[in-house]
XYZ file of C-alpha atoms in Angstrom:
733
model
C 6.683 -14.177 -0.088
C 6.769 -14.554 -3.900
C 9.381 -12.709 -6.022
C 11.563 -13.157 -9.201
C 14.654 -14.682 -10.862
C 17.555 -12.449 -11.873
C 17.041 -11.741 -15.541
C 20.545 -12.097 -16.928
C 24.103 -13.091 -16.141
C 25.230 -9.553 -16.957
C 22.973 -8.103 -14.311
C 24.121 -10.726 -11.821
C 27.723 -9.720 -12.477
C 26.981 -6.025 -11.960
C 24.965 -6.765 -8.835
C 27.694 -8.930 -7.372
C 30.300 -6.261 -8.087
C 28.300 -3.759 -6.041
C 28.175 -5.945 -2.932
C 30.572 -5.094 -0.196
C 32.434 -7.819 1.655
C 30.013 -7.819 4.585
C 27.011 -8.411 2.313
C 28.850 -11.043 0.314
C 29.636 -12.892 3.513
C 25.977 -12.978 4.484
C 24.941 -14.178 1.042
C 27.678 -16.799 1.003
C 26.368 -18.194 4.277
C 22.861 -18.370 2.856
C 24.046 -20.053 -0.330
C 26.071 -22.589 1.651
C 22.971 -23.372 3.674
C 20.998 -23.748 0.457
C 23.587 -26.133 -1.028
C 23.643 -28.106 2.197
C 19.873 -28.372 2.093
C 20.008 -29.540 -1.513
C 22.545 -32.218 -0.657
C 20.412 -33.446 2.222
C 17.353 -33.501 0.015
C 19.134 -35.556 -2.656
C 19.573 -38.293 -0.081
C 15.928 -38.211 1.027
C 13.245 -40.508 -0.338
C 10.420 -38.790 -2.237
C 7.303 -38.444 -0.100
C 4.132 -37.227 -1.859
C 2.562 -36.214 1.421
C 5.619 -34.099 2.158
C 5.282 -32.438 -1.266
C 1.710 -31.425 -0.516
C 2.656 -30.054 2.896
C 5.377 -27.872 1.418
C 3.092 -26.642 -1.358
C 0.328 -25.742 1.059
C 2.724 -23.897 3.297
C 4.234 -21.714 0.618
C 1.410 -20.943 -1.748
C -1.907 -22.240 -0.547
C -2.428 -20.297 2.645
C -6.210 -20.034 2.700
C -7.382 -16.399 2.619
C -10.000 -14.999 4.972
C -12.190 -13.688 2.163
C -14.145 -15.636 -0.453
C -13.196 -13.217 -3.242
C -9.485 -13.781 -2.610
C -10.077 -17.520 -2.547
C -11.628 -17.267 -6.016
C -8.471 -15.624 -7.397
C -6.134 -18.286 -6.044
C -6.123 -20.671 -8.994
C -5.084 -18.068 -11.570
C -3.282 -15.444 -9.519
C -0.281 -15.417 -7.221
C -1.299 -13.968 -3.852
C 1.423 -12.889 -1.448
C 0.411 -13.779 2.110
C 2.338 -12.271 5.029
C 1.279 -14.131 8.195
C 1.224 -12.697 11.691
C 4.541 -14.203 12.786
C 6.343 -12.509 9.875
C 4.741 -9.161 10.760
C 5.230 -8.875 14.495
C 8.518 -10.485 15.460
C 10.971 -8.982 12.954
C 11.280 -5.409 14.140
C 8.467 -4.008 12.002
C 6.901 -0.956 13.594
C 4.324 -0.041 10.939
C 2.506 -1.566 7.981
C 4.860 0.400 5.722
C 7.834 -1.321 7.371
C 6.286 -4.713 6.578
C 5.676 -3.841 2.934
C 9.183 -2.431 2.407
C 10.592 -5.943 2.525
C 8.371 -7.294 -0.297
C 9.952 -7.206 -3.783
C 7.714 -5.482 -6.322
C 6.306 -3.196 -3.619
C 7.795 0.307 -3.319
C 7.165 2.497 -0.279
C 7.775 6.276 -0.291
C 9.455 6.383 -3.705
C 6.711 8.537 -5.263
C 5.873 10.562 -2.169
C 5.711 10.337 1.595
C 3.279 7.577 2.558
C 2.864 6.266 -0.997
C 2.753 2.554 -1.852
C 3.533 1.425 -5.389
C 2.739 -2.045 -6.749
C 4.057 -3.323 -10.078
C 5.770 -0.162 -11.215
C 2.953 2.361 -11.483
C 5.506 5.054 -10.773
C 5.407 8.765 -10.210
C 1.982 10.478 -10.284
C 0.236 7.122 -10.798
C 0.895 4.886 -7.790
C -1.637 6.456 -5.403
C -4.644 6.133 -7.686
C -3.764 2.634 -8.929
C -3.871 0.927 -5.548
C -6.789 -0.448 -3.544
C -6.239 -0.835 0.213
C -8.773 -2.847 2.229
C -9.028 -3.120 6.017
C -11.138 -6.027 7.284
C -12.980 -6.055 3.965
C -13.696 -2.294 3.878
C -11.923 0.045 1.423
C -9.700 2.680 3.064
C -8.036 3.975 -0.104
C -7.415 7.690 0.357
C -9.892 9.846 -1.528
C -7.620 12.872 -1.573
C -3.809 13.127 -1.493
C -3.585 16.838 -2.244
C -2.409 19.219 -0.962
C -1.600 17.112 2.107
C -0.907 13.400 2.103
C -1.305 10.637 4.653
C -0.286 6.967 4.867
C -1.886 3.584 5.449
C -0.283 2.874 8.821
C -3.704 2.871 10.462
C -3.370 -0.280 12.603
C -0.470 -1.276 14.903
C 1.327 -4.362 13.642
C 0.461 -6.275 16.831
C -3.232 -6.010 15.938
C -2.754 -7.587 12.491
C -3.642 -11.149 11.627
C -2.198 -11.096 8.108
C -1.605 -8.970 5.022
C -2.525 -10.281 1.565
C -1.100 -8.615 -1.523
C -2.645 -9.158 -4.946
C -0.085 -7.684 -7.354
C -1.540 -6.319 -10.581
C -5.246 -6.542 -11.219
C -8.440 -7.481 -9.441
C -10.743 -4.921 -11.046
C -13.722 -7.295 -11.364
C -13.807 -7.813 -7.606
C -12.507 -4.442 -6.417
C -13.278 -1.914 -9.159
C -11.308 1.190 -10.068
C -7.651 1.600 -9.247
C -6.346 -1.972 -9.227
C -3.832 -1.705 -12.076
C -1.124 -1.805 -9.413
C -2.957 -4.273 -7.240
C -4.771 -4.742 -3.948
C -3.494 -4.808 -0.366
C -5.883 -6.538 2.022
C -5.172 -5.933 5.710
C -6.840 -8.261 8.209
C -6.910 -7.482 11.927
C -7.400 -9.933 14.768
C -10.990 -8.647 15.071
C -12.052 -9.944 11.662
C -13.392 -13.343 12.706
C -12.701 -13.731 16.453
C -13.130 -17.484 16.221
C -10.580 -18.061 18.977
C -9.904 -14.774 20.846
C -6.979 -14.689 23.280
C -5.968 -12.643 26.288
C -2.441 -11.332 25.895
C 0.001 -8.570 26.746
C 3.142 -7.418 24.968
C 5.949 -4.953 25.351
C 8.765 -4.069 22.976
C 11.737 -1.787 23.411
C 13.694 -0.622 20.399
C 16.383 1.970 19.921
C 13.802 4.413 18.541
C 11.223 4.039 21.307
C 8.825 1.486 22.721
C 5.476 -0.257 22.193
C 3.138 -1.705 24.789
C -0.317 -3.217 24.582
C -2.790 -5.761 25.833
C -5.864 -7.613 24.688
C -8.635 -9.319 26.609
C -10.641 -11.948 24.784
C -12.598 -15.118 25.435
C -15.489 -17.250 24.293
C -18.260 -16.631 26.798
C -20.231 -19.651 25.635
C -20.991 -21.502 22.426
C -22.609 -18.421 20.919
C -20.687 -15.358 22.117
C -17.056 -14.276 22.049
C -15.425 -10.899 22.551
C -12.048 -9.183 22.151
C -10.808 -5.796 23.306
C -7.360 -4.327 22.660
C -5.322 -1.260 23.549
C -1.806 -0.341 22.462
C 0.563 2.599 22.580
C 3.566 3.465 20.418
C 6.236 6.088 21.145
C 8.773 6.409 18.348
C 11.574 8.855 17.572
C 11.995 9.647 13.883
C 15.123 10.397 11.867
C 15.630 14.134 12.413
C 16.131 16.096 15.606
C 12.951 16.753 17.634
C 10.798 14.567 15.385
C 8.549 11.829 16.722
C 5.475 9.756 16.061
C 3.261 8.695 18.959
C -0.059 6.904 18.729
C -2.761 5.215 20.775
C -5.001 2.527 19.324
C -8.134 0.998 20.823
C -10.398 -1.670 19.387
C -13.215 -3.932 20.503
C -15.346 -6.596 18.903
C -18.045 -9.110 19.657
C -19.046 -12.198 17.692
C -22.463 -13.816 17.937
C -22.883 -17.271 16.443
C -26.632 -17.200 15.933
C -26.660 -20.804 14.695
C -24.051 -23.295 13.535
C -24.238 -21.692 10.081
C -24.825 -18.026 10.946
C -22.575 -15.459 12.603
C -22.681 -11.726 13.279
C -19.531 -9.758 14.113
C -19.357 -6.132 15.267
C -15.997 -4.335 15.378
C -14.973 -0.817 16.363
C -11.591 0.909 16.583
C -10.004 4.317 17.143
C -6.553 5.541 16.182
C -5.108 8.717 17.723
C -1.777 9.917 16.416
C 0.380 12.869 17.411
C 3.557 13.470 15.463
C 6.059 16.122 14.500
C 8.187 15.392 11.506
C 9.997 16.603 8.412
C 8.380 15.069 5.381
C 11.366 15.748 3.138
C 14.702 17.548 3.276
C 16.989 18.767 0.538
C 20.069 16.780 -0.364
C 22.199 19.809 0.511
C 20.823 20.022 4.053
C 21.109 16.281 4.619
C 24.757 16.339 3.531
C 25.507 19.359 5.723
C 23.581 18.609 8.906
C 22.585 14.952 8.787
C 20.214 13.966 11.597
C 20.802 17.310 13.344
C 19.022 19.253 10.614
C 16.148 21.415 11.861
C 13.841 23.359 9.555
C 14.182 27.160 9.502
C 11.987 29.525 11.458
C 8.797 30.668 9.763
C 6.280 33.346 10.608
C 2.650 32.283 10.697
C -0.510 34.357 10.926
C -2.837 32.610 13.342
C -5.709 35.056 13.658
C -6.938 38.604 14.154
C -7.085 40.474 17.482
C -9.943 42.628 18.769
C -8.521 45.629 16.890
C -8.484 43.837 13.565
C -4.716 43.402 13.513
C -2.922 40.211 12.605
C -1.709 37.845 15.304
C 1.568 36.229 14.265
C 3.945 33.683 15.712
C 7.373 32.339 14.834
C 7.728 28.576 14.684
C 10.100 26.008 13.279
C 8.938 24.566 9.963
C 8.134 21.115 11.340
C 5.031 19.412 10.049
C 2.437 18.106 12.475
C 1.087 14.679 11.623
C -1.917 14.694 13.910
C -4.798 12.462 12.882
C -7.688 10.457 14.277
C -9.674 7.637 12.689
C -12.840 5.986 13.996
C -13.932 2.775 12.264
C -17.011 0.560 12.661
C -17.685 -2.723 10.849
C -20.629 -5.103 10.957
C -20.285 -8.476 9.234
C -22.898 -11.157 8.692
C -22.237 -14.655 7.326
C -24.830 -17.311 6.581
C -24.383 -20.735 5.005
C -27.899 -20.817 3.583
C -27.363 -24.345 2.248
C -24.378 -26.564 1.602
C -24.019 -24.842 -1.774
C -25.220 -21.310 -1.033
C -23.229 -18.885 1.132
C -24.053 -15.250 1.903
C -21.764 -12.634 3.426
C -22.471 -8.957 4.087
C -20.088 -6.257 5.331
C -21.281 -2.830 6.386
C -18.750 -0.192 7.369
C -18.434 3.410 8.496
C -15.371 5.506 9.316
C -14.597 9.138 9.929
C -11.620 11.188 11.017
C -9.069 13.731 9.927
C -5.401 14.190 9.090
C -3.134 17.217 8.745
C 0.511 16.582 7.748
C 1.399 20.265 7.402
C 2.817 23.052 9.521
C -0.472 24.946 9.880
C -2.594 23.631 12.738
C -5.895 24.771 11.233
C -5.371 22.989 7.905
C -6.870 19.539 8.341
C -8.656 17.263 5.892
C -11.814 15.683 7.281
C -12.795 12.330 5.794
C -15.836 10.093 5.983
C -16.553 6.718 4.382
C -19.502 4.367 4.538
C -20.739 1.480 2.497
C -22.012 -2.037 2.068
C -20.543 -5.095 0.358
C -22.784 -8.114 -0.369
C -21.488 -11.449 -1.688
C -23.444 -14.558 -2.643
C -21.310 -17.632 -3.350
C -23.072 -20.421 -5.280
C -21.470 -23.889 -5.591
C -23.289 -25.383 -8.558
C -20.982 -28.241 -9.619
C -18.249 -30.225 -7.937
C -15.470 -27.649 -7.546
C -17.300 -24.982 -9.591
C -18.885 -21.851 -8.205
C -20.379 -18.488 -9.089
C -19.659 -15.429 -6.938
C -22.176 -12.570 -7.244
C -21.504 -9.256 -5.557
C -22.888 -5.790 -4.923
C -20.739 -2.854 -3.741
C -21.862 0.517 -2.444
C -19.325 3.027 -1.142
C -19.663 6.729 -0.392
C -16.620 8.817 0.545
C -16.264 12.504 1.257
C -13.393 14.828 2.086
C -13.539 18.438 3.300
C -10.628 20.847 3.353
C -11.537 24.251 4.810
C -9.165 26.892 6.167
C -8.271 30.586 6.087
C -6.204 30.906 2.943
C -5.316 34.608 3.011
C -5.762 37.755 5.051
C -7.330 40.912 3.586
C -7.959 44.472 4.744
C -11.384 46.038 4.675
C -12.084 49.712 3.984
C -11.439 50.605 7.625
C -8.007 48.998 7.593
C -8.963 45.989 9.679
C -7.881 42.520 8.619
C -10.228 39.635 7.980
C -9.687 36.051 6.951
C -10.633 34.854 3.489
C -11.845 31.250 3.722
C -10.809 28.619 1.182
C -13.010 25.576 0.719
C -12.474 22.288 -1.124
C -15.261 19.721 -0.797
C -15.234 16.325 -2.527
C -17.611 13.395 -2.579
C -17.447 10.113 -4.446
C -20.089 7.383 -4.635
C -19.461 3.963 -6.174
C -22.255 1.521 -7.042
C -21.297 -1.773 -8.687
C -22.553 -5.227 -9.587
C -20.180 -8.067 -10.461
C -20.033 -11.762 -11.119
C -17.072 -14.141 -11.121
C -17.651 -17.679 -12.385
C -15.151 -20.504 -11.847
C -15.757 -23.703 -13.811
C -13.812 -26.872 -12.967
C -13.463 -29.541 -15.659
C -11.129 -32.359 -14.715
C -7.666 -30.893 -14.217
C -8.683 -27.593 -15.811
C -10.367 -24.543 -14.323
C -11.741 -21.555 -16.230
C -12.717 -18.181 -14.785
C -14.913 -15.494 -16.322
C -15.631 -12.228 -14.537
C -17.611 -9.077 -15.312
C -18.161 -5.887 -13.331
C -20.348 -2.882 -14.131
C -19.656 0.194 -12.028
C -21.011 3.729 -11.699
C -18.775 6.344 -10.073
C -20.484 9.594 -9.114
C -17.886 12.312 -8.517
C -18.795 15.697 -7.081
C -16.912 18.756 -5.857
C -17.451 22.312 -4.646
C -14.296 24.420 -4.679
C -13.446 27.995 -3.765
C -9.729 28.557 -3.680
C -6.550 30.079 -4.986
C -6.403 32.830 -7.583
C -8.817 35.342 -9.039
C -10.670 35.812 -12.294
C -10.634 39.006 -14.364
C -13.433 40.577 -12.305
C -11.607 40.055 -9.026
C -13.650 37.101 -7.836
C -11.870 34.058 -6.467
C -11.739 30.951 -8.626
C -14.704 28.743 -7.770
C -16.853 26.005 -9.215
C -19.108 23.075 -8.327
C -20.119 20.178 -10.530
C -20.826 16.447 -10.685
C -19.775 13.681 -13.060
C -21.309 10.223 -13.613
C -18.679 7.826 -14.951
C -19.660 4.299 -16.089
C -17.039 1.580 -16.442
C -16.852 -2.147 -17.165
C -14.181 -4.607 -16.037
C -13.580 -8.035 -17.562
C -11.497 -11.048 -16.574
C -10.803 -14.321 -18.403
C -8.406 -16.942 -17.088
C -7.569 -20.621 -17.296
C -5.461 -22.992 -15.215
C -4.231 -26.535 -15.797
C -3.173 -28.724 -12.884
C -0.841 -31.012 -14.780
C 0.168 -32.947 -11.668
C -0.636 -33.007 -7.949
C 1.896 -30.313 -7.063
C 2.000 -28.339 -10.314
C -0.200 -26.025 -12.310
C 0.139 -23.372 -14.967
C -2.252 -20.517 -15.587
C -2.960 -17.635 -17.948
C -5.201 -14.643 -17.373
C -6.410 -11.506 -19.130
C -7.949 -8.517 -17.413
C -9.513 -5.342 -18.717
C -9.665 -2.726 -15.972
C -10.012 0.982 -15.410
C -9.006 3.856 -13.125
C -11.130 6.964 -12.565
C -9.537 10.367 -11.821
C -8.692 11.113 -8.200
C -9.872 14.109 -6.183
C -7.309 16.464 -7.671
C -7.735 15.317 -11.263
C -11.523 15.419 -11.400
C -11.638 19.225 -11.714
C -9.692 21.350 -14.208
C -8.736 24.931 -13.529
C -9.686 26.406 -16.867
C -10.540 29.677 -18.599
C -14.229 29.882 -19.552
C -15.493 33.086 -21.244
C -12.418 34.884 -20.018
C -12.864 33.839 -16.376
C -10.854 31.199 -14.511
C -13.121 28.556 -12.964
C -13.087 24.961 -11.760
C -14.876 22.619 -14.126
C -15.195 18.860 -14.605
C -12.290 17.494 -16.571
C -12.835 16.311 -20.127
C -10.265 13.550 -19.639
C -11.484 9.981 -20.034
C -11.062 7.306 -17.391
C -7.912 5.227 -17.796
C -8.298 1.786 -19.369
C -5.707 -0.956 -19.071
C -5.221 -4.443 -20.515
C -3.238 -6.880 -18.389
C -1.831 -10.231 -19.498
C -0.247 -12.743 -17.142
C 1.032 -16.299 -17.296
C 2.346 -18.256 -14.354
C 3.556 -21.565 -13.014
C 3.518 -23.064 -9.541
C 5.149 -26.406 -8.765
C 7.585 -28.360 -6.662
C 10.814 -28.793 -8.615
C 13.456 -31.037 -7.049
C 13.731 -29.872 -3.437
C 12.080 -26.482 -3.918
C 8.615 -25.059 -4.408
C 8.624 -22.605 -7.305
C 6.239 -19.838 -8.294
C 6.844 -17.851 -11.489
C 4.682 -15.209 -13.141
C 5.324 -13.119 -16.251
C 3.059 -10.146 -16.930
C 2.478 -7.179 -19.191
C 0.125 -4.223 -18.784
C -0.892 -1.641 -21.404
C -2.552 1.676 -20.567
C -3.357 3.583 -23.743
C -4.800 6.752 -22.171
C -2.881 7.353 -18.936
C -3.999 10.398 -16.968
C -1.572 13.190 -16.139
C -2.052 16.490 -14.310
C -0.422 19.326 -16.242
C 0.641 22.706 -14.859
C 2.124 24.771 -17.668
C 4.216 27.881 -17.098
C 2.746 30.851 -18.912
C -0.762 29.378 -19.214
C -3.541 30.169 -16.748
C -4.841 26.645 -16.415
C -4.180 23.289 -14.823
C -5.606 20.385 -16.792
C -6.004 16.650 -16.478
C -5.114 15.015 -19.774
C -4.917 11.523 -21.221
C -1.319 12.405 -21.973
C 0.527 9.094 -22.172
C 0.267 5.525 -23.357
C 2.349 3.341 -21.094
C 3.429 -0.272 -21.299
C 4.774 -2.059 -18.226
C 6.125 -5.581 -18.044
C 7.896 -7.719 -15.517
C 8.447 -11.038 -13.811
C 8.029 -12.339 -10.261
C 9.629 -15.504 -8.937
C 9.579 -17.065 -5.492
C 11.318 -20.195 -4.250
C 11.157 -22.016 -0.941
C 13.004 -24.969 0.500
C 12.183 -26.668 3.802
C 14.702 -29.319 4.792
C 14.691 -30.508 8.344
C 14.899 -27.451 10.571
C 16.058 -25.096 7.821
C 13.694 -22.993 5.724
C 14.962 -20.852 2.839
C 12.841 -18.370 0.903
C 14.084 -16.437 -2.129
C 12.048 -13.800 -3.953
C 12.869 -11.498 -6.841
C 10.945 -8.936 -8.887
C 11.904 -7.355 -12.212
C 10.065 -4.320 -13.616
C 10.401 -2.388 -16.863
C 8.276 0.034 -18.845
C 8.120 2.959 -21.205
C 5.697 5.688 -22.211
C 4.796 7.442 -25.446
C 2.443 10.340 -26.031
C -1.126 9.792 -27.046
C -2.277 11.788 -30.087
C -3.988 14.263 -27.756
C -0.853 14.391 -25.623
C 1.336 15.146 -28.639
C -0.942 18.004 -29.677
C -0.867 19.477 -26.197
C 2.906 19.216 -25.906
C 3.288 20.945 -29.276
C 1.271 23.849 -27.872
C 3.702 24.245 -24.990
C 6.502 25.164 -27.416
C 9.863 25.984 -25.906
C 8.744 24.942 -22.425
C 8.145 21.389 -23.599
C 9.398 18.648 -21.266
C 9.659 15.183 -22.720
C 8.007 12.960 -20.096
C 8.636 9.790 -22.111
C 12.408 9.564 -22.376
C 13.312 7.996 -19.028
C 11.047 4.968 -18.767
C 9.122 4.478 -15.543
C 9.777 7.186 -12.968
C 10.590 6.252 -9.370
C 10.367 2.517 -10.082
C 13.312 0.195 -9.268
C 14.032 -2.325 -11.991
C 15.291 -5.011 -9.585
C 14.354 -6.012 -6.035
C 15.403 -9.145 -4.211
C 14.782 -10.768 -0.822
C 16.428 -13.850 0.703
C 15.308 -15.220 4.056
C 16.956 -18.063 5.969
C 15.238 -19.385 9.093
C 16.607 -22.157 11.292
C 14.797 -23.890 14.181
C 17.552 -24.736 16.649
C 14.965 -26.451 18.861
C 11.187 -26.663 18.881
C 11.136 -23.491 21.004
C 14.136 -21.517 19.704
C 14.730 -20.192 16.179
C 16.663 -17.518 14.344
C 16.507 -15.903 10.933
C 18.480 -13.632 8.617
C 16.936 -11.643 5.776
C 18.816 -9.911 2.976
C 16.995 -7.321 0.833
C 18.298 -5.632 -2.311
C 16.453 -2.641 -3.750
C 17.694 -1.248 -7.039
C 18.235 2.383 -7.993
C 15.699 4.191 -10.162
C 15.070 7.369 -12.148
C 13.684 10.210 -10.105
C 12.308 12.333 -12.955
C 14.112 12.324 -16.282
C 17.120 10.101 -16.834
C 19.207 12.853 -18.400
C 18.090 15.679 -16.094
C 20.715 17.378 -13.951
C 20.205 16.094 -10.428
C 21.667 17.545 -7.273
C 21.016 14.166 -5.721
C 23.340 12.205 -8.025
C 25.509 9.943 -5.914
C 23.093 10.062 -2.960
C 20.094 8.065 -4.085
C 21.325 4.655 -5.201
C 20.634 0.960 -4.757
C 20.545 -0.352 -1.222
C 21.263 -3.642 0.509
C 19.697 -4.280 3.904
C 20.339 -7.166 6.298
C 17.950 -7.896 9.190
C 18.267 -10.618 11.793
C 16.152 -11.824 14.704
C 15.868 -14.560 17.343
C 12.674 -16.109 18.734
C 12.408 -18.058 21.999
C 9.344 -19.650 23.622
C 10.486 -20.905 27.039
C 6.954 -21.692 28.194
C 3.672 -22.373 26.457
C 2.252 -18.920 27.146
C 5.407 -16.789 26.844
C 7.406 -15.640 23.803
C 10.609 -13.593 23.701
C 12.117 -12.126 20.548
C 15.010 -9.799 19.746
C 16.997 -8.650 16.753
C 18.499 -5.922 14.619
C 17.062 -4.256 11.532
C 19.486 -2.778 8.986
C 22.311 -4.640 10.680
C 25.120 -2.856 8.800
C 23.431 0.569 9.076
C 23.127 1.086 5.326
C 22.409 4.744 4.470
C 19.707 5.225 1.852
C 17.126 7.746 0.681
C 13.964 7.859 -1.391
C 13.096 10.549 -3.900
C 10.031 12.691 -3.542
C 10.048 15.905 -5.552
C 12.163 17.147 -8.426
C 11.237 20.766 -7.703
C 12.795 20.921 -4.243
C 15.351 18.129 -4.672
C 13.838 16.599 -1.566
C 14.642 13.214 -0.086
C 13.185 10.854 2.512
C 15.864 9.228 4.711
C 15.580 5.468 5.133
C 15.482 3.516 8.369
C 18.752 3.330 10.294
C 20.017 0.383 12.300
C 17.571 -0.442 15.076
C 17.862 -2.887 17.963
C 14.704 -4.394 19.400
C 13.638 -6.843 22.088
C 10.084 -7.872 22.857
C 8.048 -9.993 25.237
C 4.576 -11.420 24.670
C 2.398 -13.425 27.008
C -0.752 -15.183 25.789
C -3.392 -17.020 27.723
């Protein structure tokens, strides 16, 4: 998986000084293996065919989707194959992503994923997450949040990460990048019947799949799996059931139709965050305090109350349906169509009646035209409609007779996206040039009745719609200067529309407080990237340097003493960084090194400066600490050795740097608790027979203690994963 060189000798010295003896020993072993591999390679004869094989293995893993294939020449795509997902102790998609440098999980909130340093308040809306070609990006992360662990890792075929950009193909919210999750139901070209079971020190996982090709035209696959998992704190858990089924119909040699359906059911009790003080005092034995909840009204109009611990319930259910059609109309004309529908709910709070219902549906059409040798034009149409409803009893009131009644709160959101795009790739000798354009209409709507009252005693309410037009542009060029080497440069102009919270301001209109469409403009960003991919000496090398400018970054402002909450184009932010990945395959030894470096800073826009001047003595300088909740350095080193054709082992070292939680000079109760972390994982893989695999290992081998920041207001932390032992068995027929 691609990553980046250490930027300076000074940083290397500081990093080395932080390593304890146990980590240094692991790294020394890896470096010795690397030097040994280099010495062996120096004695080997050059073999061009071997060069190509190594290059294809490390960087040219062919994606499942034509749009990702079109980005390959001028973009580094991180591909995590199935074997790297399932057999290394990963229990969720978040666990898989935690080991990828440049990807941050949970740093800006429970369940959040941050690509390329978007940071606090920005990461969620600058990420596109796709599942089998359908967008599953959360429409609403307020007031309750969820995560993207919607498919068990055993059901995954691969995860592709496009860091930074992709707005022509994917639209709004790709400044951080795109995560494309592919399940084993996507194509079903060769379905298998299998069963697996895994025990780990936090619980267990079991599952089975039944699949086969019935004849030359039909194949099917059905799966079921169950996960029981204990979480960090006392009496916390996360249990889920997942079912899926699919059928593929090859109408002709050039046409196929695939129907897929799945259901996730999850029951969990957890503590989203805990204060540093409670973690220090109680550790894993911490339990939240008792709270009193009003759950209804009895026949006499009196409140019904109960006392419960302040655990959050993470119940949710998701139903998904996908229909895909592919047709090679001619040798040069290829059509694909994906229709999708999903619905469900999630809670993630301590009140059982407060759930967010979600629904998504849409259609994606792609026509790929090969018009010259190696040149093609991709034309696409996207239609997506999402909605989210949040309805509950927000307060209890007395009527004139003294009886209580519930006052309902209602927050309804809907978002429709309609887009046309084209991406042209022109090959000319050893050069390739890409030009892309997307035109998109986003139709936002809301109907809110909620917290607070206006001067006449009516609750704050409002309903409105907003049509927001945007254009994305991409220009790139690549030069293949030899068989194994190429360099590329790309420019992208993209955009991000407000999310569900930001679309409506709570403002004072004619003396009354109401919800109204924000006056803030959609974010615009310019991204520049140059990169190189080659085989240098005994190693494949991938390097990319990038910079992104956002001149009107959105920010949600709640100001003490003012009766409004506004979305403003408050900041202009510049981010820059580098990603480097190396891989060496010598004999039975494979080494992979990845590193990511991120930096950035913000200044106020002119409108932001005027607003901050209005705040007066309550002014907080949001620009003085650089990027918030973004580690500057992250590093991963993986060594894998095949002892025999059927037995292998690997060791992975991951370094994740410390970062600012809020403001660099703010007083923090958490000083000395949240810091850089160094994690070592190891695993063994054995295939005694053709249809049987056994694997075992340890994650966080040295039981490194670490935490992620969430909120400055409550000084709350998310504990990291502790040491976990696992052993698994998989049979495939």
